[in-house]
mmCIF file of C-alpha atoms in Angstrom:
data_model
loop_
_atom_site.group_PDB
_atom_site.id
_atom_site.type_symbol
_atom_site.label_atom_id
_atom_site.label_comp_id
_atom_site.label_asym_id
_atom_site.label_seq_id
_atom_site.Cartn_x
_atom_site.Cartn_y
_atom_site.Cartn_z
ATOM 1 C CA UNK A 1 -5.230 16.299 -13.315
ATOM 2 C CA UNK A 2 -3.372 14.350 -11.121
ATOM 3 C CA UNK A 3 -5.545 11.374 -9.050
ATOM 4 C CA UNK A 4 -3.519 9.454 -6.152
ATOM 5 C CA UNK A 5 -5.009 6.073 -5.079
ATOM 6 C CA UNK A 6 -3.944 4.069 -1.882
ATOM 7 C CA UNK A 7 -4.327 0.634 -0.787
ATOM 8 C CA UNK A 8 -5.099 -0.649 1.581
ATOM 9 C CA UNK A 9 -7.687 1.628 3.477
ATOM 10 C CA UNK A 10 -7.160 0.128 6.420
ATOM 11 C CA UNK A 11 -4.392 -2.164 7.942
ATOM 12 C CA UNK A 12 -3.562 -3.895 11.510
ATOM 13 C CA UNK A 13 -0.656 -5.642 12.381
ATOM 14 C CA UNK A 14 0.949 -6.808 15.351
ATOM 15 C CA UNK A 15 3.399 -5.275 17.288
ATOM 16 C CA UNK A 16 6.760 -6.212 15.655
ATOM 17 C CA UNK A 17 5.348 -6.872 12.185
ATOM 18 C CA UNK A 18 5.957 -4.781 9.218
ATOM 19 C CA UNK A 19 3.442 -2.822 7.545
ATOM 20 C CA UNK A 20 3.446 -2.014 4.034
ATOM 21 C CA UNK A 21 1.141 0.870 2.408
ATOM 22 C CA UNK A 22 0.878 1.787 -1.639
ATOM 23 C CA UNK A 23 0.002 4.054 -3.554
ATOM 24 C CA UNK A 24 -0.658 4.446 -7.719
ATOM 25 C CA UNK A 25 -0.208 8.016 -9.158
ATOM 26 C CA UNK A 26 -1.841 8.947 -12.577
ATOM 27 C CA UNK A 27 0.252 12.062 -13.455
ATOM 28 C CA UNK A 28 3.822 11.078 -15.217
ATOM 29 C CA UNK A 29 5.111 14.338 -14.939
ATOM 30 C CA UNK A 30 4.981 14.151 -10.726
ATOM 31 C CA UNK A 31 8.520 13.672 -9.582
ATOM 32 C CA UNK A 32 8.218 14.618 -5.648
ATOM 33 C CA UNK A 33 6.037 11.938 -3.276
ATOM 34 C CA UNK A 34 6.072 12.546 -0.123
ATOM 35 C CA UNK A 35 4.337 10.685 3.073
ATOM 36 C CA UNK A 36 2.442 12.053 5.786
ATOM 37 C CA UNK A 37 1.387 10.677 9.027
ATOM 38 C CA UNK A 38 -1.833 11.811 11.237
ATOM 39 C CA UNK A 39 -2.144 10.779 14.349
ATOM 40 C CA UNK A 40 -6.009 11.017 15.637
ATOM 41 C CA UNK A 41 -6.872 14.578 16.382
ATOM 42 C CA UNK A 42 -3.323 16.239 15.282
ATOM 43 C CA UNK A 43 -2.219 17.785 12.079
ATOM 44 C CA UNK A 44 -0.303 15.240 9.217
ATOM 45 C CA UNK A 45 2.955 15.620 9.182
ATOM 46 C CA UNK A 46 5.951 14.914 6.920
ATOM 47 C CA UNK A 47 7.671 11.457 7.812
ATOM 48 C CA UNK A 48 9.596 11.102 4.768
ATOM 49 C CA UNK A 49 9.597 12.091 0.509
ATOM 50 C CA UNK A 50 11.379 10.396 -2.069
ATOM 51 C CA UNK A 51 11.965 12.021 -5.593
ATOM 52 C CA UNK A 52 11.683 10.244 -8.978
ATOM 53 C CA UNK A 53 15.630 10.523 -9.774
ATOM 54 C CA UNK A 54 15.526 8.310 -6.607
ATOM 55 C CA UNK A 55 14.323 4.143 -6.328
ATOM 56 C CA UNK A 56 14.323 4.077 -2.845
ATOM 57 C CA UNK A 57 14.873 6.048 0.360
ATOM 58 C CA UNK A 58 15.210 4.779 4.172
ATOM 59 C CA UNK A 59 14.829 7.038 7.547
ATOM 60 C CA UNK A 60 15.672 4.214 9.918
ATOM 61 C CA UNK A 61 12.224 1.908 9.863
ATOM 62 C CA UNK A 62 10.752 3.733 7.349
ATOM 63 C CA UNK A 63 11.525 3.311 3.242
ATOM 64 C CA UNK A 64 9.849 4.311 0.651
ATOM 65 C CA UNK A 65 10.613 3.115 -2.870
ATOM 66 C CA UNK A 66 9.284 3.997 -6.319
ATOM 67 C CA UNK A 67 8.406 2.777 -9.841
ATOM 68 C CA UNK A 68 8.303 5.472 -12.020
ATOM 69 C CA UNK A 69 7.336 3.064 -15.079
ATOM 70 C CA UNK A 70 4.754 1.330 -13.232
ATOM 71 C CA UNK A 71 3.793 5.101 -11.462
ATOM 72 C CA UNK A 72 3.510 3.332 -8.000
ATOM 73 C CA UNK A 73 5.398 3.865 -4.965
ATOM 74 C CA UNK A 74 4.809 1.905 -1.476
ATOM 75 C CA UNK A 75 5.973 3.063 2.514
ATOM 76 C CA UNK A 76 7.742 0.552 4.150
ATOM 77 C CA UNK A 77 7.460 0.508 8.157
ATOM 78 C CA UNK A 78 9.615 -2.633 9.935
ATOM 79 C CA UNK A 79 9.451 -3.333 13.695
ATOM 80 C CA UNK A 80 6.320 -1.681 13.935
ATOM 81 C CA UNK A 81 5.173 -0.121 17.871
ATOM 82 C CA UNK A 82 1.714 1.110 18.894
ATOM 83 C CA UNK A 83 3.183 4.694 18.341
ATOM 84 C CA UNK A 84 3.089 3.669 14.645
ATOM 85 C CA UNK A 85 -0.308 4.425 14.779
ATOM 86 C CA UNK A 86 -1.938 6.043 12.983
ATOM 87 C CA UNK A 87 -3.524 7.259 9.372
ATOM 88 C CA UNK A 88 -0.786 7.591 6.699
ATOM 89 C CA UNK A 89 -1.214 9.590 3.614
ATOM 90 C CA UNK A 90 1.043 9.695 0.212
ATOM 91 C CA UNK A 91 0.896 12.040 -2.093
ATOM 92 C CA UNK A 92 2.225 13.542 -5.494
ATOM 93 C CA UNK A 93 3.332 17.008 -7.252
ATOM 94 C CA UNK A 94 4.688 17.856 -10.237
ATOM 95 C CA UNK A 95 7.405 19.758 -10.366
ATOM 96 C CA UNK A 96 6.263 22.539 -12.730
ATOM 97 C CA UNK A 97 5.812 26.008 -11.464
ATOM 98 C CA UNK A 98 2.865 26.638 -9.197
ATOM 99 C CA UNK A 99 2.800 22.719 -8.338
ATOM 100 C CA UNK A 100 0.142 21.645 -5.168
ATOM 101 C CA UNK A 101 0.319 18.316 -3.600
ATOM 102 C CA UNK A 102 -2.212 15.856 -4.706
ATOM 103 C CA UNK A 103 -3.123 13.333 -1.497
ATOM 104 C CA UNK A 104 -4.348 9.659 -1.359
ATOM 105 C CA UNK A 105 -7.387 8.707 0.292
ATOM 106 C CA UNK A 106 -5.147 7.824 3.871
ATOM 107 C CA UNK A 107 -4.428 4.082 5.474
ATOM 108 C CA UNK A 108 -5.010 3.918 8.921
ATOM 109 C CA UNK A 109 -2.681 1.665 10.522
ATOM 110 C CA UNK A 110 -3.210 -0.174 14.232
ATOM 111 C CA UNK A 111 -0.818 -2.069 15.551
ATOM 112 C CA UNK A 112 -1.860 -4.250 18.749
ATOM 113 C CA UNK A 113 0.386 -4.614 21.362
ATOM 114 C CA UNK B 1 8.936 30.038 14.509
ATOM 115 C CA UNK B 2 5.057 28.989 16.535
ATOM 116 C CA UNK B 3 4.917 27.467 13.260
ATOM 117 C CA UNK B 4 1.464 28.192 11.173
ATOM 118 C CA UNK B 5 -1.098 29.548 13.635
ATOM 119 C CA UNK B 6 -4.955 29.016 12.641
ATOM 120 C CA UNK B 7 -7.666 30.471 14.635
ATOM 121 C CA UNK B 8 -9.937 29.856 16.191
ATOM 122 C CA UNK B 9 -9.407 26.387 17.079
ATOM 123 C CA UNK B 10 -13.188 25.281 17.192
ATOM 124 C CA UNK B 11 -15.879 26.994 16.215
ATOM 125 C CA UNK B 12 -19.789 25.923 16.222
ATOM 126 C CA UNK B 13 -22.025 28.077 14.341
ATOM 127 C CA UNK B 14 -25.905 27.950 12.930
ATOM 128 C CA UNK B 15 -26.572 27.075 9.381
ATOM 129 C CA UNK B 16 -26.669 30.158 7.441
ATOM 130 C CA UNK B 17 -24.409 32.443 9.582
ATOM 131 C CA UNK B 18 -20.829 33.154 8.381
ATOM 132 C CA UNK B 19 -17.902 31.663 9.381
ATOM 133 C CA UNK B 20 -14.324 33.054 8.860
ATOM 134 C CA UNK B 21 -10.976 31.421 9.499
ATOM 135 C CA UNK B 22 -7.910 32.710 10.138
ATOM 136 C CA UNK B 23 -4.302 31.695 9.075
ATOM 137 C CA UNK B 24 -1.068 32.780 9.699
ATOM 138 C CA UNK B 25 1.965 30.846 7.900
ATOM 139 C CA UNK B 26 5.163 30.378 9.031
ATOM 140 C CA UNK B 27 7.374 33.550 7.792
ATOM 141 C CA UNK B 28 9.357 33.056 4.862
ATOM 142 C CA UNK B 29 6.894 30.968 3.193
ATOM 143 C CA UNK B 30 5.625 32.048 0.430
ATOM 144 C CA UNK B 31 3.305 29.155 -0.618
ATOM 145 C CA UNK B 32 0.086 28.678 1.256
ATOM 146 C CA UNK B 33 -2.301 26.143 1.333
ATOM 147 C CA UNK B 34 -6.243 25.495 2.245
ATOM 148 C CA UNK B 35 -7.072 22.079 2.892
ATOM 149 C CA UNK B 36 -10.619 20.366 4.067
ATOM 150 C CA UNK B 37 -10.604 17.436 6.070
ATOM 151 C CA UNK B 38 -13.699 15.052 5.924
ATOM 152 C CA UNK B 39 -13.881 11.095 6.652
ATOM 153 C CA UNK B 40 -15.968 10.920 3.485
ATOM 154 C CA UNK B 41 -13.857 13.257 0.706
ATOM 155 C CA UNK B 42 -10.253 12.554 3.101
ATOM 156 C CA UNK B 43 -7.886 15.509 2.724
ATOM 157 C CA UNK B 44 -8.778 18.288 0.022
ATOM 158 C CA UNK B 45 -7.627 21.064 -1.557
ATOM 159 C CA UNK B 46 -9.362 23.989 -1.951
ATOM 160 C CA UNK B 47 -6.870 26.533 -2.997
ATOM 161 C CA UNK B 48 -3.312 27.924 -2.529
ATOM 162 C CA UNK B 49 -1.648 31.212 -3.032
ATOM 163 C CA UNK B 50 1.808 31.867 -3.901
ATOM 164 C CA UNK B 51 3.234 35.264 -3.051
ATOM 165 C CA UNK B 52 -0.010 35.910 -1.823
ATOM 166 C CA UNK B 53 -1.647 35.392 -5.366
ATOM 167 C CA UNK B 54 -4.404 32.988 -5.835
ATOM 168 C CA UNK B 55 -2.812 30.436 -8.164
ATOM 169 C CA UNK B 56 -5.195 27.341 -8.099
ATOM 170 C CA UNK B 57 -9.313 27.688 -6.847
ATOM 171 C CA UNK B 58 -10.437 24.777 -8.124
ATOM 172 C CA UNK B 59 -11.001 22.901 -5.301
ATOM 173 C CA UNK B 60 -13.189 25.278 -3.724
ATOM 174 C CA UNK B 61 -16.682 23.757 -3.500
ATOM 175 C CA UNK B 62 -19.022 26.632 -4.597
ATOM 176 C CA UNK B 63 -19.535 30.421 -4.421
ATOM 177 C CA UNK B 64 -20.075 30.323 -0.693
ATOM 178 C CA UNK B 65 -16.481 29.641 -0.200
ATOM 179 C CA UNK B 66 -14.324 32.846 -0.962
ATOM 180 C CA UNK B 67 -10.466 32.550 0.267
ATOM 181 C CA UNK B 68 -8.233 35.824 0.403
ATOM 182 C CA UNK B 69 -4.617 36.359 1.191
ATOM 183 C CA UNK B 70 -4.126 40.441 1.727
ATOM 184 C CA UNK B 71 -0.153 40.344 2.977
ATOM 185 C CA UNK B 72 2.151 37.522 2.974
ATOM 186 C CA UNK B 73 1.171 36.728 6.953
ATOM 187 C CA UNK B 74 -2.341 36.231 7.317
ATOM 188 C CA UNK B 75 -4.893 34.543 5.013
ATOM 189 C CA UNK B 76 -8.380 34.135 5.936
ATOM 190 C CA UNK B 77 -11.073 31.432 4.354
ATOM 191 C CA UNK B 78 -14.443 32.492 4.374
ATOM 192 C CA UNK B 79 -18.089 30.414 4.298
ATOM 193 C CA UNK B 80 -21.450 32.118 3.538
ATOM 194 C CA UNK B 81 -23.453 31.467 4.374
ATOM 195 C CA UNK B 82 -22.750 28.059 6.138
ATOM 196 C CA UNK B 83 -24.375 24.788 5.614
ATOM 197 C CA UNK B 84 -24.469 21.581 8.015
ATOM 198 C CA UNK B 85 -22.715 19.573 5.381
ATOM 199 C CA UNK B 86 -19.354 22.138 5.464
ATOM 200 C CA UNK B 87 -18.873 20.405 8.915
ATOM 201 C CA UNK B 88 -15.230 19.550 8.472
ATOM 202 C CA UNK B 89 -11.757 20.014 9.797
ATOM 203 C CA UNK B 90 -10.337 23.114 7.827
ATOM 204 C CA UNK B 91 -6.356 23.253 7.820
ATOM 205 C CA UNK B 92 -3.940 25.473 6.610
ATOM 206 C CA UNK B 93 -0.822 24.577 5.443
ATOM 207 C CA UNK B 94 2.670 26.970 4.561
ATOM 208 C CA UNK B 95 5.357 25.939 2.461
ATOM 209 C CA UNK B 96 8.745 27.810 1.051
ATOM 210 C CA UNK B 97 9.436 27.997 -2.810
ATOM 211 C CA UNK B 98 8.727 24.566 -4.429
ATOM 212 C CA UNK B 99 11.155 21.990 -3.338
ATOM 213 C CA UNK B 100 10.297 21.734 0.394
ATOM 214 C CA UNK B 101 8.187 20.562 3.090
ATOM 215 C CA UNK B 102 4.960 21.527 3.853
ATOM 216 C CA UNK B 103 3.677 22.404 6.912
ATOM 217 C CA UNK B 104 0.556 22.234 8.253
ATOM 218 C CA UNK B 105 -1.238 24.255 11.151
ATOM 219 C CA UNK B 106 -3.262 22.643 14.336
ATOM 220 C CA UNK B 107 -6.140 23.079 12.189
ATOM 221 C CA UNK B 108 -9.484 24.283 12.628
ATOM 222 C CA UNK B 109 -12.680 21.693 13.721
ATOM 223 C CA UNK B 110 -16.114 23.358 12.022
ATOM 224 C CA UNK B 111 -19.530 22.360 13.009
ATOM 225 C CA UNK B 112 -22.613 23.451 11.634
ATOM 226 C CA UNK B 113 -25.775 22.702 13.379
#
């Protein structure tokens, strides 16, 4: 089955920096990644997906791009604020009938004022 | 839409009693989604129903776990008898046909003494 792996576990940067998360996917036949955030004690939520007709995808300071070839795809986060953190999770599904989101292990992000 | 509703919220209960949690996705969805939330094992799967059919159980640890979906508004996840190590955050996520967002409930926190 699928198996999502994300580096780096952990990550601080300073306020204004950019922060950059990845992720490897095992399954060739996922074509939907999409990227959740968790701030501590609430429920992840969607921030932004990408599909694999698609290299890259931007939501103001967020981007996402993808390798399909190399099955890796990274989150992009520019001009990073202390609201930015928080644990980030990608994840991958096929797109066959009865698909189910496979997640990474989570980054949590700080970044210091 | 409230959006999915899980109850209860918290719950702290003595090895070996039963637990049972409660789920309500958002209407209209027809994909739903168990997930168990641990620092050590991150953000796991433990089954989903679509249509209110079980589709995928694999994820579901052992025989004390049971998971049932009897209309297309409530599902309910069910441990017994409980253990210490099932300590965990248990959400429940919703989801309509196969090209969409996910969404997931508040969740709820478990503790087993």
């Amino acid at each position: 089955g699928e198996n999502v792996e994300q580096h780096p576990s952990t990550l601080s940067v300073q306020e204004g920096d950019s922060a950059v998360i990845k992720c490897t996917y095992s399954d060739s036949a996922s074509n939907y990644f999409p990227w959740y955030k968790q701030e501590l004690g609430k429920r992840p939520q969607l921030i932004i997906d990408i599909r694999s007709n698609v290299g890259e995808k931007k939501d103001q300071r967020i981007a996402v791009t993808l390798n399909k070839t190399a099955k890796h795809f990274s989150l992009h986060i520019t001009e990073t604020q202390p609201e930015d953190s928080a644990v980030y999770f990608c994840a991958a599904r096929r797109g066959t009938s009865y698909d189910k989101v496979i997640f990474g292990p989570g980054t949590s992000l700080s970044v210091i004022p | 839409d409230a959006g999915v509703i899980q109850s209860p919220r918290h719950e702290v209960t003595e090895m070996g009693q039963e637990v049972t949690l409660r789920c309500k996705p958002i209407s209209g969805h027809d994909y739903l989604f168990w997930y168990r939330q641990t620092m050590m094992r991150g953000l796991e799967l433990l089954i989903y129903f679509n249509n209110n059919v079980p589709i995928d159980d694999s994820g579901m640890p052992e025989d004390r776990f049971s998971a049932k979906m009897p209309n297309a508004s409530f599902s309910t996840l069910k441990i017994q008898p409980s253990e210490p190590r099932d300590s965990a955050v248990y959400f429940c996520a919703s989801r309509k046909g196969q090209g969409s967002e996910q969404y997931f409930g508040p969740g709820t926190r478990l503790t087993v003494t």
